Backbone as XML, in Angstrom:
<?xml version="1.0"?>
<chain id="A" units="angstrom">
  <residue number="1" name="MET">
    <atom name="N" x="122.219" y="78.161" z="82.912"/>
    <atom name="CA" x="123.506" y="78.361" z="83.560"/>
    <atom name="C" x="123.280" y="79.117" z="84.863"/>
  </residue>
  <residue number="2" name="HIS">
    <atom name="N" x="123.769" y="78.576" z="85.938"/>
    <atom name="CA" x="123.570" y="79.220" z="87.238"/>
    <atom name="C" x="124.906" y="79.403" z="87.929"/>
  </residue>
  <residue number="3" name="GLY">
    <atom name="N" x="125.656" y="80.369" z="87.486"/>
    <atom name="CA" x="126.947" y="80.681" z="88.069"/>
    <atom name="C" x="126.961" y="82.126" z="88.511"/>
  </residue>
  <residue number="4" name="PHE">
    <atom name="N" x="128.125" y="82.747" z="88.352"/>
    <atom name="CA" x="128.302" y="84.122" z="88.799"/>
    <atom name="C" x="127.332" y="85.083" z="88.128"/>
  </residue>
  <residue number="5" name="LEU">
    <atom name="N" x="127.101" y="84.909" z="86.856"/>
    <atom name="CA" x="126.223" y="85.817" z="86.124"/>
    <atom name="C" x="124.893" y="85.163" z="85.782"/>
  </residue>
  <residue number="6" name="SER">
    <atom name="N" x="124.357" y="84.408" z="86.708"/>
    <atom name="CA" x="123.080" y="83.738" z="86.477"/>
    <atom name="C" x="121.988" y="84.746" z="86.181"/>
  </residue>
  <residue number="7" name="ILE">
    <atom name="N" x="121.192" y="84.431" z="85.201"/>
    <atom name="CA" x="120.000" y="85.208" z="84.915"/>
    <atom name="C" x="118.827" y="84.392" z="85.436"/>
  </residue>
  <residue number="8" name="ALA">
    <atom name="N" x="118.043" y="84.949" z="86.303"/>
    <atom name="CA" x="116.877" y="84.316" z="86.923"/>
    <atom name="C" x="117.314" y="83.333" z="88.010"/>
  </residue>
  <residue number="9" name="HIS">
    <atom name="N" x="116.347" y="82.801" z="88.673"/>
    <atom name="CA" x="116.573" y="81.870" z="89.774"/>
    <atom name="C" x="116.753" y="80.464" z="89.220"/>
  </residue>
  <residue number="10" name="GLU">
    <atom name="N" x="117.071" y="79.535" z="90.102"/>
    <atom name="CA" x="117.306" y="78.158" z="89.675"/>
    <atom name="C" x="116.116" y="77.582" z="88.912"/>
  </residue>
  <residue number="11" name="ASP">
    <atom name="N" x="114.901" y="78.012" z="89.258"/>
    <atom name="CA" x="113.712" y="77.499" z="88.557"/>
    <atom name="C" x="113.334" y="78.380" z="87.362"/>
  </residue>
  <residue number="12" name="ASN">
    <atom name="N" x="114.265" y="79.248" z="86.930"/>
    <atom name="CA" x="114.087" y="80.158" z="85.792"/>
    <atom name="C" x="112.985" y="81.192" z="86.004"/>
  </residue>
  <residue number="13" name="SER">
    <atom name="N" x="112.594" y="81.424" z="87.231"/>
    <atom name="CA" x="111.612" y="82.468" z="87.514"/>
    <atom name="C" x="112.337" y="83.766" z="87.851"/>
  </residue>
  <residue number="14" name="LEU">
    <atom name="N" x="111.644" y="84.870" z="87.717"/>
    <atom name="CA" x="112.176" y="86.161" z="88.120"/>
    <atom name="C" x="111.546" y="86.529" z="89.448"/>
  </residue>
  <residue number="15" name="TYR">
    <atom name="N" x="112.259" y="87.292" z="90.246"/>
    <atom name="CA" x="111.765" y="87.705" z="91.547"/>
    <atom name="C" x="111.294" y="89.143" z="91.465"/>
  </residue>
  <residue number="16" name="THR">
    <atom name="N" x="110.086" y="89.402" z="91.920"/>
    <atom name="CA" x="109.593" y="90.778" z="91.981"/>
    <atom name="C" x="109.914" y="91.321" z="93.360"/>
  </residue>
  <residue number="17" name="ASN">
    <atom name="N" x="110.733" y="92.366" z="93.394"/>
    <atom name="CA" x="111.206" y="92.971" z="94.630"/>
    <atom name="C" x="110.402" y="94.247" z="94.882"/>
  </residue>
  <residue number="18" name="TYR">
    <atom name="N" x="109.723" y="94.308" z="96.017"/>
    <atom name="CA" x="108.939" y="95.502" z="96.365"/>
    <atom name="C" x="109.711" y="96.441" z="97.278"/>
  </residue>
  <residue number="19" name="GLY">
    <atom name="N" x="110.941" y="96.083" z="97.604"/>
    <atom name="CA" x="111.803" y="96.921" z="98.430"/>
    <atom name="C" x="112.666" y="97.814" z="97.550"/>
  </residue>
  <residue number="20" name="ILE">
    <atom name="N" x="113.939" y="97.974" z="97.961"/>
    <atom name="CA" x="114.863" y="98.802" z="97.190"/>
    <atom name="C" x="116.037" y="97.948" z="96.731"/>
  </residue>
  <residue number="21" name="SER">
    <atom name="N" x="117.095" y="98.570" z="96.274"/>
    <atom name="CA" x="118.230" y="97.880" z="95.662"/>
    <atom name="C" x="118.752" y="96.715" z="96.477"/>
  </residue>
  <residue number="22" name="PHE">
    <atom name="N" x="119.194" y="95.696" z="95.747"/>
    <atom name="CA" x="119.821" y="94.508" z="96.313"/>
    <atom name="C" x="118.930" y="93.782" z="97.304"/>
  </residue>
  <residue number="23" name="GLY">
    <atom name="N" x="117.628" y="93.842" z="97.087"/>
    <atom name="CA" x="116.690" y="93.078" z="97.896"/>
    <atom name="C" x="116.433" y="93.628" z="99.280"/>
  </residue>
  <residue number="24" name="LEU">
    <atom name="N" x="116.881" y="94.838" z="99.571"/>
    <atom name="CA" x="116.636" y="95.419" z="100.898"/>
    <atom name="C" x="115.160" y="95.736" z="101.031"/>
  </residue>
  <residue number="25" name="ASN">
    <atom name="N" x="114.541" y="95.197" z="102.056"/>
    <atom name="CA" x="113.094" y="95.329" z="102.217"/>
    <atom name="C" x="112.760" y="96.507" z="103.127"/>
  </residue>
  <residue number="26" name="VAL">
    <atom name="N" x="112.902" y="97.695" z="102.595"/>
    <atom name="CA" x="112.537" y="98.918" z="103.317"/>
    <atom name="C" x="111.500" y="99.654" z="102.470"/>
  </residue>
  <residue number="27" name="VAL">
    <atom name="N" x="110.325" y="99.062" z="102.396"/>
    <atom name="CA" x="109.262" y="99.531" z="101.513"/>
    <atom name="C" x="108.884" y="100.984" z="101.799"/>
  </residue>
  <residue number="28" name="PHE">
    <atom name="N" x="109.000" y="101.429" z="103.044"/>
    <atom name="CA" x="108.622" y="102.811" z="103.389"/>
    <atom name="C" x="109.484" y="103.836" z="102.665"/>
  </residue>
  <residue number="29" name="LEU">
    <atom name="N" x="110.677" y="103.452" z="102.178"/>
    <atom name="CA" x="111.539" y="104.383" z="101.459"/>
    <atom name="C" x="111.150" y="104.567" z="99.990"/>
  </residue>
  <residue number="30" name="VAL">
    <atom name="N" x="110.392" y="103.627" z="99.442"/>
    <atom name="CA" x="110.064" y="103.679" z="98.016"/>
    <atom name="C" x="109.365" y="104.984" z="97.634"/>
  </residue>
  <residue number="31" name="PRO">
    <atom name="N" x="108.311" y="105.432" z="98.338"/>
    <atom name="CA" x="107.687" y="106.708" z="97.954"/>
    <atom name="C" x="108.651" y="107.891" z="98.053"/>
  </residue>
  <residue number="32" name="ILE">
    <atom name="N" x="109.527" y="107.889" z="99.044"/>
    <atom name="CA" x="110.510" y="108.969" z="99.186"/>
    <atom name="C" x="111.451" y="108.967" z="97.991"/>
  </residue>
  <residue number="33" name="LEU">
    <atom name="N" x="111.905" y="107.778" z="97.593"/>
    <atom name="CA" x="112.802" y="107.680" z="96.443"/>
    <atom name="C" x="112.107" y="108.104" z="95.154"/>
  </residue>
  <residue number="34" name="LEU">
    <atom name="N" x="110.853" y="107.721" z="94.991"/>
    <atom name="CA" x="110.120" y="108.082" z="93.773"/>
    <atom name="C" x="109.853" y="109.577" z="93.703"/>
  </residue>
  <residue number="35" name="LEU">
    <atom name="N" x="109.610" y="110.204" z="94.835"/>
    <atom name="CA" x="109.406" y="111.654" z="94.847"/>
    <atom name="C" x="110.728" y="112.399" z="94.668"/>
  </residue>
  <residue number="36" name="GLY">
    <atom name="N" x="111.806" y="111.818" z="95.166"/>
    <atom name="CA" x="113.112" y="112.459" z="95.061"/>
    <atom name="C" x="113.719" y="112.387" z="93.679"/>
  </residue>
  <residue number="37" name="LEU">
    <atom name="N" x="113.331" y="111.408" z="92.877"/>
    <atom name="CA" x="113.910" y="111.222" z="91.551"/>
    <atom name="C" x="113.721" y="112.440" z="90.642"/>
  </residue>
  <residue number="38" name="PRO">
    <atom name="N" x="112.518" y="113.009" z="90.539"/>
    <atom name="CA" x="112.380" y="114.225" z="89.710"/>
    <atom name="C" x="113.200" y="115.402" z="90.238"/>
  </residue>
  <residue number="39" name="ALA">
    <atom name="N" x="113.302" y="115.537" z="91.550"/>
    <atom name="CA" x="114.090" y="116.633" z="92.124"/>
    <atom name="C" x="115.574" y="116.469" z="91.793"/>
  </residue>
  <residue number="40" name="ILE">
    <atom name="N" x="116.076" y="115.271" z="91.889"/>
    <atom name="CA" x="117.474" y="115.013" z="91.556"/>
    <atom name="C" x="117.710" y="115.242" z="90.070"/>
  </residue>
  <residue number="41" name="THR">
    <atom name="N" x="116.751" y="114.854" z="89.248"/>
    <atom name="CA" x="116.872" y="115.064" z="87.803"/>
    <atom name="C" x="116.979" y="116.549" z="87.486"/>
  </residue>
  <residue number="42" name="TRP">
    <atom name="N" x="116.093" y="117.336" z="88.075"/>
    <atom name="CA" x="116.131" y="118.788" z="87.858"/>
    <atom name="C" x="117.478" y="119.337" z="88.297"/>
  </residue>
  <residue number="43" name="TRP">
    <atom name="N" x="117.959" y="118.953" z="89.459"/>
    <atom name="CA" x="119.235" y="119.440" z="89.983"/>
    <atom name="C" x="120.375" y="119.069" z="89.043"/>
  </residue>
  <residue number="44" name="TRP">
    <atom name="N" x="120.355" y="117.829" z="88.510"/>
    <atom name="CA" x="121.417" y="117.394" z="87.615"/>
    <atom name="C" x="121.406" y="118.221" z="86.328"/>
  </residue>
  <residue number="45" name="ILE">
    <atom name="N" x="120.226" y="118.454" z="85.769"/>
    <atom name="CA" x="120.115" y="119.213" z="84.513"/>
    <atom name="C" x="120.584" y="120.651" z="84.711"/>
  </residue>
  <residue number="46" name="VAL">
    <atom name="N" x="120.197" y="121.267" z="85.815"/>
    <atom name="CA" x="120.500" y="122.678" z="86.048"/>
    <atom name="C" x="121.939" y="122.898" z="86.507"/>
  </residue>
  <residue number="47" name="LYS">
    <atom name="N" x="122.455" y="122.031" z="87.375"/>
    <atom name="CA" x="123.698" y="122.363" z="88.043"/>
    <atom name="C" x="124.834" y="121.372" z="87.854"/>
  </residue>
  <residue number="48" name="GLU">
    <atom name="N" x="124.636" y="120.159" z="88.234"/>
    <atom name="CA" x="125.744" y="119.242" z="88.466"/>
    <atom name="C" x="126.387" y="118.663" z="87.209"/>
  </residue>
  <residue number="49" name="LYS">
    <atom name="N" x="125.633" y="117.936" z="86.420"/>
    <atom name="CA" x="126.112" y="117.284" z="85.197"/>
    <atom name="C" x="127.332" y="116.388" z="85.432"/>
  </residue>
  <residue number="50" name="GLU">
    <atom name="N" x="127.313" y="115.647" z="86.503"/>
    <atom name="CA" x="128.356" y="114.664" z="86.810"/>
    <atom name="C" x="127.900" y="113.282" z="86.365"/>
  </residue>
  <residue number="51" name="TRP">
    <atom name="N" x="128.837" y="112.457" z="85.870"/>
    <atom name="CA" x="128.500" y="111.115" z="85.419"/>
    <atom name="C" x="127.949" y="110.246" z="86.535"/>
  </residue>
  <residue number="52" name="SER">
    <atom name="N" x="128.438" y="110.440" z="87.736"/>
    <atom name="CA" x="127.950" y="109.613" z="88.844"/>
    <atom name="C" x="126.460" y="109.856" z="89.083"/>
  </residue>
  <residue number="53" name="TRP">
    <atom name="N" x="126.040" y="111.093" z="88.978"/>
    <atom name="CA" x="124.620" y="111.410" z="89.159"/>
    <atom name="C" x="123.791" y="110.898" z="87.993"/>
  </residue>
  <residue number="54" name="LEU">
    <atom name="N" x="124.363" y="110.936" z="86.795"/>
    <atom name="CA" x="123.655" y="110.408" z="85.635"/>
    <atom name="C" x="123.402" y="108.902" z="85.811"/>
  </residue>
  <residue number="55" name="LEU">
    <atom name="N" x="124.397" y="108.167" z="86.305"/>
    <atom name="CA" x="124.206" y="106.736" z="86.569"/>
    <atom name="C" x="123.101" y="106.514" z="87.597"/>
  </residue>
  <residue number="56" name="LEU">
    <atom name="N" x="123.093" y="107.331" z="88.653"/>
    <atom name="CA" x="122.034" y="107.233" z="89.664"/>
    <atom name="C" x="120.658" y="107.474" z="89.048"/>
  </residue>
  <residue number="57" name="LEU">
    <atom name="N" x="120.565" y="108.489" z="88.226"/>
    <atom name="CA" x="119.282" y="108.827" z="87.602"/>
    <atom name="C" x="118.797" y="107.745" z="86.649"/>
  </residue>
  <residue number="58" name="VAL">
    <atom name="N" x="119.683" y="107.266" z="85.789"/>
    <atom name="CA" x="119.285" y="106.234" z="84.835"/>
    <atom name="C" x="118.857" y="104.979" z="85.585"/>
  </residue>
  <residue number="59" name="GLY">
    <atom name="N" x="119.619" y="104.584" z="86.601"/>
    <atom name="CA" x="119.240" y="103.428" z="87.407"/>
    <atom name="C" x="117.905" y="103.624" z="88.092"/>
  </residue>
  <residue number="60" name="GLY">
    <atom name="N" x="117.677" y="104.818" z="88.601"/>
    <atom name="CA" x="116.398" y="105.121" z="89.244"/>
    <atom name="C" x="115.237" y="105.041" z="88.269"/>
  </residue>
  <residue number="61" name="TYR">
    <atom name="N" x="115.433" y="105.576" z="87.069"/>
    <atom name="CA" x="114.357" y="105.526" z="86.070"/>
    <atom name="C" x="114.123" y="104.108" z="85.541"/>
  </residue>
  <residue number="62" name="VAL">
    <atom name="N" x="115.186" y="103.320" z="85.410"/>
    <atom name="CA" x="115.011" y="101.919" z="85.008"/>
    <atom name="C" x="114.124" y="101.205" z="86.031"/>
  </residue>
  <residue number="63" name="ASN">
    <atom name="N" x="114.416" y="101.407" z="87.306"/>
    <atom name="CA" x="113.604" y="100.777" z="88.351"/>
    <atom name="C" x="112.199" y="101.375" z="88.420"/>
  </residue>
  <residue number="64" name="LEU">
    <atom name="N" x="112.062" y="102.672" z="88.144"/>
    <atom name="CA" x="110.738" y="103.296" z="88.138"/>
    <atom name="C" x="109.867" y="102.690" z="87.040"/>
  </residue>
  <residue number="65" name="ILE">
    <atom name="N" x="110.433" y="102.503" z="85.864"/>
    <atom name="CA" x="109.679" y="101.879" z="84.768"/>
    <atom name="C" x="109.247" y="100.474" z="85.167"/>
  </residue>
  <residue number="66" name="ASP">
    <atom name="N" x="110.157" y="99.711" z="85.785"/>
    <atom name="CA" x="109.801" y="98.384" z="86.286"/>
    <atom name="C" x="108.653" y="98.462" z="87.285"/>
  </residue>
  <residue number="67" name="ARG">
    <atom name="N" x="108.706" y="99.423" z="88.198"/>
    <atom name="CA" x="107.654" y="99.551" z="89.219"/>
    <atom name="C" x="106.293" y="99.852" z="88.583"/>
  </residue>
  <residue number="68" name="ILE">
    <atom name="N" x="106.295" y="100.592" z="87.495"/>
    <atom name="CA" x="105.040" y="100.879" z="86.793"/>
    <atom name="C" x="104.537" y="99.610" z="86.099"/>
  </residue>
  <residue number="69" name="ILE">
    <atom name="N" x="105.429" y="98.924" z="85.418"/>
    <atom name="CA" x="105.039" y="97.719" z="84.677"/>
    <atom name="C" x="104.598" y="96.596" z="85.611"/>
  </residue>
  <residue number="70" name="TYR">
    <atom name="N" x="105.319" y="96.405" z="86.710"/>
    <atom name="CA" x="105.064" y="95.263" z="87.606"/>
    <atom name="C" x="104.302" y="95.659" z="88.874"/>
  </residue>
  <residue number="71" name="GLN">
    <atom name="N" x="103.446" y="96.649" z="88.787"/>
    <atom name="CA" x="102.560" y="97.086" z="89.869"/>
    <atom name="C" x="103.280" y="97.290" z="91.209"/>
  </residue>
  <residue number="72" name="GLY">
    <atom name="N" x="104.342" y="98.087" z="91.181"/>
    <atom name="CA" x="104.997" y="98.471" z="92.426"/>
    <atom name="C" x="106.276" y="97.735" z="92.745"/>
  </residue>
  <residue number="73" name="GLY">
    <atom name="N" x="106.634" y="96.741" z="91.961"/>
    <atom name="CA" x="107.867" y="95.997" z="92.223"/>
    <atom name="C" x="108.808" y="96.080" z="91.042"/>
  </residue>
  <residue number="74" name="VAL">
    <atom name="N" x="110.059" y="95.708" z="91.263"/>
    <atom name="CA" x="111.033" y="95.612" z="90.184"/>
    <atom name="C" x="111.410" y="94.150" z="89.999"/>
  </residue>
  <residue number="75" name="ARG">
    <atom name="N" x="111.802" y="93.793" z="88.795"/>
    <atom name="CA" x="112.221" y="92.417" z="88.517"/>
    <atom name="C" x="113.712" y="92.288" z="88.789"/>
  </residue>
  <residue number="76" name="ASP">
    <atom name="N" x="114.070" y="91.378" z="89.671"/>
    <atom name="CA" x="115.471" y="91.080" z="89.961"/>
    <atom name="C" x="115.838" y="89.774" z="89.287"/>
  </residue>
  <residue number="77" name="TYR">
    <atom name="N" x="116.971" y="89.757" z="88.582"/>
    <atom name="CA" x="117.325" y="88.585" z="87.783"/>
    <atom name="C" x="118.787" y="88.206" z="87.846"/>
  </residue>
  <residue number="78" name="TRP">
    <atom name="N" x="119.678" y="89.043" z="88.377"/>
    <atom name="CA" x="121.089" y="88.669" z="88.495"/>
    <atom name="C" x="121.381" y="88.265" z="89.921"/>
  </residue>
  <residue number="79" name="ARG">
    <atom name="N" x="121.975" y="87.081" z="90.083"/>
    <atom name="CA" x="122.292" y="86.566" z="91.415"/>
    <atom name="C" x="123.670" y="87.054" z="91.841"/>
  </residue>
  <residue number="80" name="ILE">
    <atom name="N" x="123.769" y="87.495" z="93.098"/>
    <atom name="CA" x="125.058" y="87.849" z="93.678"/>
    <atom name="C" x="125.569" y="86.597" z="94.390"/>
  </residue>
  <residue number="81" name="PRO">
    <atom name="N" x="126.673" y="86.038" z="93.907"/>
    <atom name="CA" x="127.170" y="84.775" z="94.468"/>
    <atom name="C" x="127.462" y="84.873" z="95.958"/>
  </residue>
  <residue number="82" name="GLY">
    <atom name="N" x="127.075" y="83.840" z="96.671"/>
    <atom name="CA" x="127.371" y="83.754" z="98.092"/>
    <atom name="C" x="126.460" y="84.549" z="99.001"/>
  </residue>
  <residue number="83" name="LEU">
    <atom name="N" x="125.650" y="85.404" z="98.442"/>
    <atom name="CA" x="124.780" y="86.235" z="99.278"/>
    <atom name="C" x="123.321" y="85.822" z="99.205"/>
  </residue>
  <residue number="84" name="GLY">
    <atom name="N" x="122.960" y="85.065" z="98.184"/>
    <atom name="CA" x="121.581" y="84.614" z="98.053"/>
    <atom name="C" x="120.590" y="85.718" z="97.732"/>
  </residue>
  <residue number="85" name="ILE">
    <atom name="N" x="121.075" y="86.819" z="97.169"/>
    <atom name="CA" x="120.163" y="87.891" z="96.775"/>
    <atom name="C" x="120.310" y="88.145" z="95.280"/>
  </residue>
  <residue number="86" name="TYR">
    <atom name="N" x="119.282" y="88.724" z="94.723"/>
    <atom name="CA" x="119.245" y="89.022" z="93.298"/>
    <atom name="C" x="119.085" y="90.521" z="93.110"/>
  </residue>
  <residue number="87" name="ASN">
    <atom name="N" x="119.534" y="91.007" z="91.953"/>
    <atom name="CA" x="119.385" y="92.427" z="91.641"/>
    <atom name="C" x="119.168" y="92.578" z="90.150"/>
  </residue>
  <residue number="88" name="ASN">
    <atom name="N" x="119.186" y="93.831" z="89.673"/>
    <atom name="CA" x="118.928" y="94.096" z="88.254"/>
    <atom name="C" x="119.850" y="95.201" z="87.756"/>
  </residue>
  <residue number="89" name="LEU">
    <atom name="N" x="119.714" y="95.545" z="86.496"/>
    <atom name="CA" x="120.564" y="96.563" z="85.892"/>
    <atom name="C" x="120.440" y="97.906" z="86.616"/>
  </residue>
  <residue number="90" name="GLY">
    <atom name="N" x="119.220" y="98.303" z="86.953"/>
    <atom name="CA" x="119.023" y="99.571" z="87.660"/>
    <atom name="C" x="119.781" y="99.609" z="88.978"/>
  </residue>
  <residue number="91" name="ASP">
    <atom name="N" x="119.760" y="98.500" z="89.720"/>
    <atom name="CA" x="120.490" y="98.439" z="90.990"/>
    <atom name="C" x="121.984" y="98.664" z="90.782"/>
  </residue>
  <residue number="92" name="TRP">
    <atom name="N" x="122.545" y="98.031" z="89.733"/>
    <atom name="CA" x="123.980" y="98.165" z="89.489"/>
    <atom name="C" x="124.347" y="99.572" z="89.024"/>
  </residue>
  <residue number="93" name="LEU">
    <atom name="N" x="123.477" y="100.210" z="88.256"/>
    <atom name="CA" x="123.742" y="101.595" z="87.851"/>
    <atom name="C" x="123.739" y="102.521" z="89.070"/>
  </residue>
  <residue number="94" name="ILE">
    <atom name="N" x="122.776" y="102.327" z="89.949"/>
    <atom name="CA" x="122.702" y="103.123" z="91.178"/>
    <atom name="C" x="123.947" y="102.878" z="92.029"/>
  </residue>
  <residue number="95" name="PHE">
    <atom name="N" x="124.307" y="101.617" z="92.186"/>
    <atom name="CA" x="125.493" y="101.257" z="92.968"/>
    <atom name="C" x="126.750" y="101.916" z="92.402"/>
  </residue>
  <residue number="96" name="ALA">
    <atom name="N" x="126.912" y="101.857" z="91.072"/>
    <atom name="CA" x="128.083" y="102.466" z="90.429"/>
    <atom name="C" x="128.094" y="103.979" z="90.643"/>
  </residue>
  <residue number="97" name="GLY">
    <atom name="N" x="126.943" y="104.625" z="90.530"/>
    <atom name="CA" x="126.863" y="106.064" z="90.756"/>
    <atom name="C" x="127.226" y="106.450" z="92.173"/>
  </residue>
  <residue number="98" name="VAL">
    <atom name="N" x="126.744" y="105.685" z="93.143"/>
    <atom name="CA" x="127.077" y="105.958" z="94.549"/>
    <atom name="C" x="128.569" y="105.751" z="94.776"/>
  </residue>
  <residue number="99" name="LEU">
    <atom name="N" x="129.117" y="104.668" z="94.243"/>
    <atom name="CA" x="130.535" y="104.363" z="94.419"/>
    <atom name="C" x="131.413" y="105.468" z="93.827"/>
  </residue>
  <residue number="100" name="ILE">
    <atom name="N" x="131.098" y="105.918" z="92.620"/>
    <atom name="CA" x="131.869" y="106.997" z="91.994"/>
    <atom name="C" x="131.755" y="108.278" z="92.823"/>
  </residue>
  <residue number="101" name="SER">
    <atom name="N" x="130.563" y="108.589" z="93.313"/>
    <atom name="CA" x="130.369" y="109.785" z="94.141"/>
    <atom name="C" x="131.199" y="109.711" z="95.414"/>
  </residue>
  <residue number="102" name="LEU">
    <atom name="N" x="131.226" y="108.545" z="96.037"/>
    <atom name="CA" x="132.019" y="108.383" z="97.271"/>
    <atom name="C" x="133.504" y="108.551" z="97.002"/>
  </residue>
  <residue number="103" name="PHE">
    <atom name="N" x="134.008" y="108.028" z="95.896"/>
    <atom name="CA" x="135.407" y="108.204" z="95.549"/>
    <atom name="C" x="135.731" y="109.673" z="95.298"/>
  </residue>
  <residue number="104" name="LYS">
    <atom name="N" x="134.810" y="110.385" z="94.644"/>
    <atom name="CA" x="135.017" y="111.815" z="94.393"/>
    <atom name="C" x="135.033" y="112.604" z="95.695"/>
  </residue>
  <residue number="105" name="LEU">
    <atom name="N" x="134.141" y="112.247" z="96.627"/>
    <atom name="CA" x="134.122" y="112.919" z="97.928"/>
    <atom name="C" x="135.407" y="112.664" z="98.692"/>
  </residue>
  <residue number="106" name="ARG">
    <atom name="N" x="135.920" y="111.476" z="98.581"/>
    <atom name="CA" x="137.144" y="111.113" z="99.296"/>
    <atom name="C" x="138.341" y="111.899" z="98.777"/>
  </residue>
  <residue number="107" name="LYS">
    <atom name="N" x="138.338" y="112.223" z="97.479"/>
    <atom name="CA" x="139.439" y="112.970" z="96.876"/>
    <atom name="C" x="139.425" y="114.441" z="97.288"/>
  </residue>
  <residue number="108" name="CYS">
    <atom name="N" x="138.255" y="114.941" z="97.667"/>
    <atom name="CA" x="138.155" y="116.376" z="98.025"/>
    <atom name="C" x="138.823" y="116.685" z="99.335"/>
  </residue>
</chain>
């Protein structure tokens, strides 16, 4: 099935993405993000404890595990209709965390 919630590409292959979320190819940011993940985790445990940050952390760790398993890349398998890009669960968790954080900032 290749519709809105397609899993994998038309040829049933998965795409290994060496960039960041939603297929953005900014490889130079990957080491910064990987180093920042433990710092954000510590900050969340000690101070914040907001759900938006928890979503960011879980998404980051999901992608980190993928990067370890797939030698530096993450597996993208969900197609975004009309955009021709693929993403994964970690990307959507990160996206949701950022979106919730932005809404909270807007309310302040």
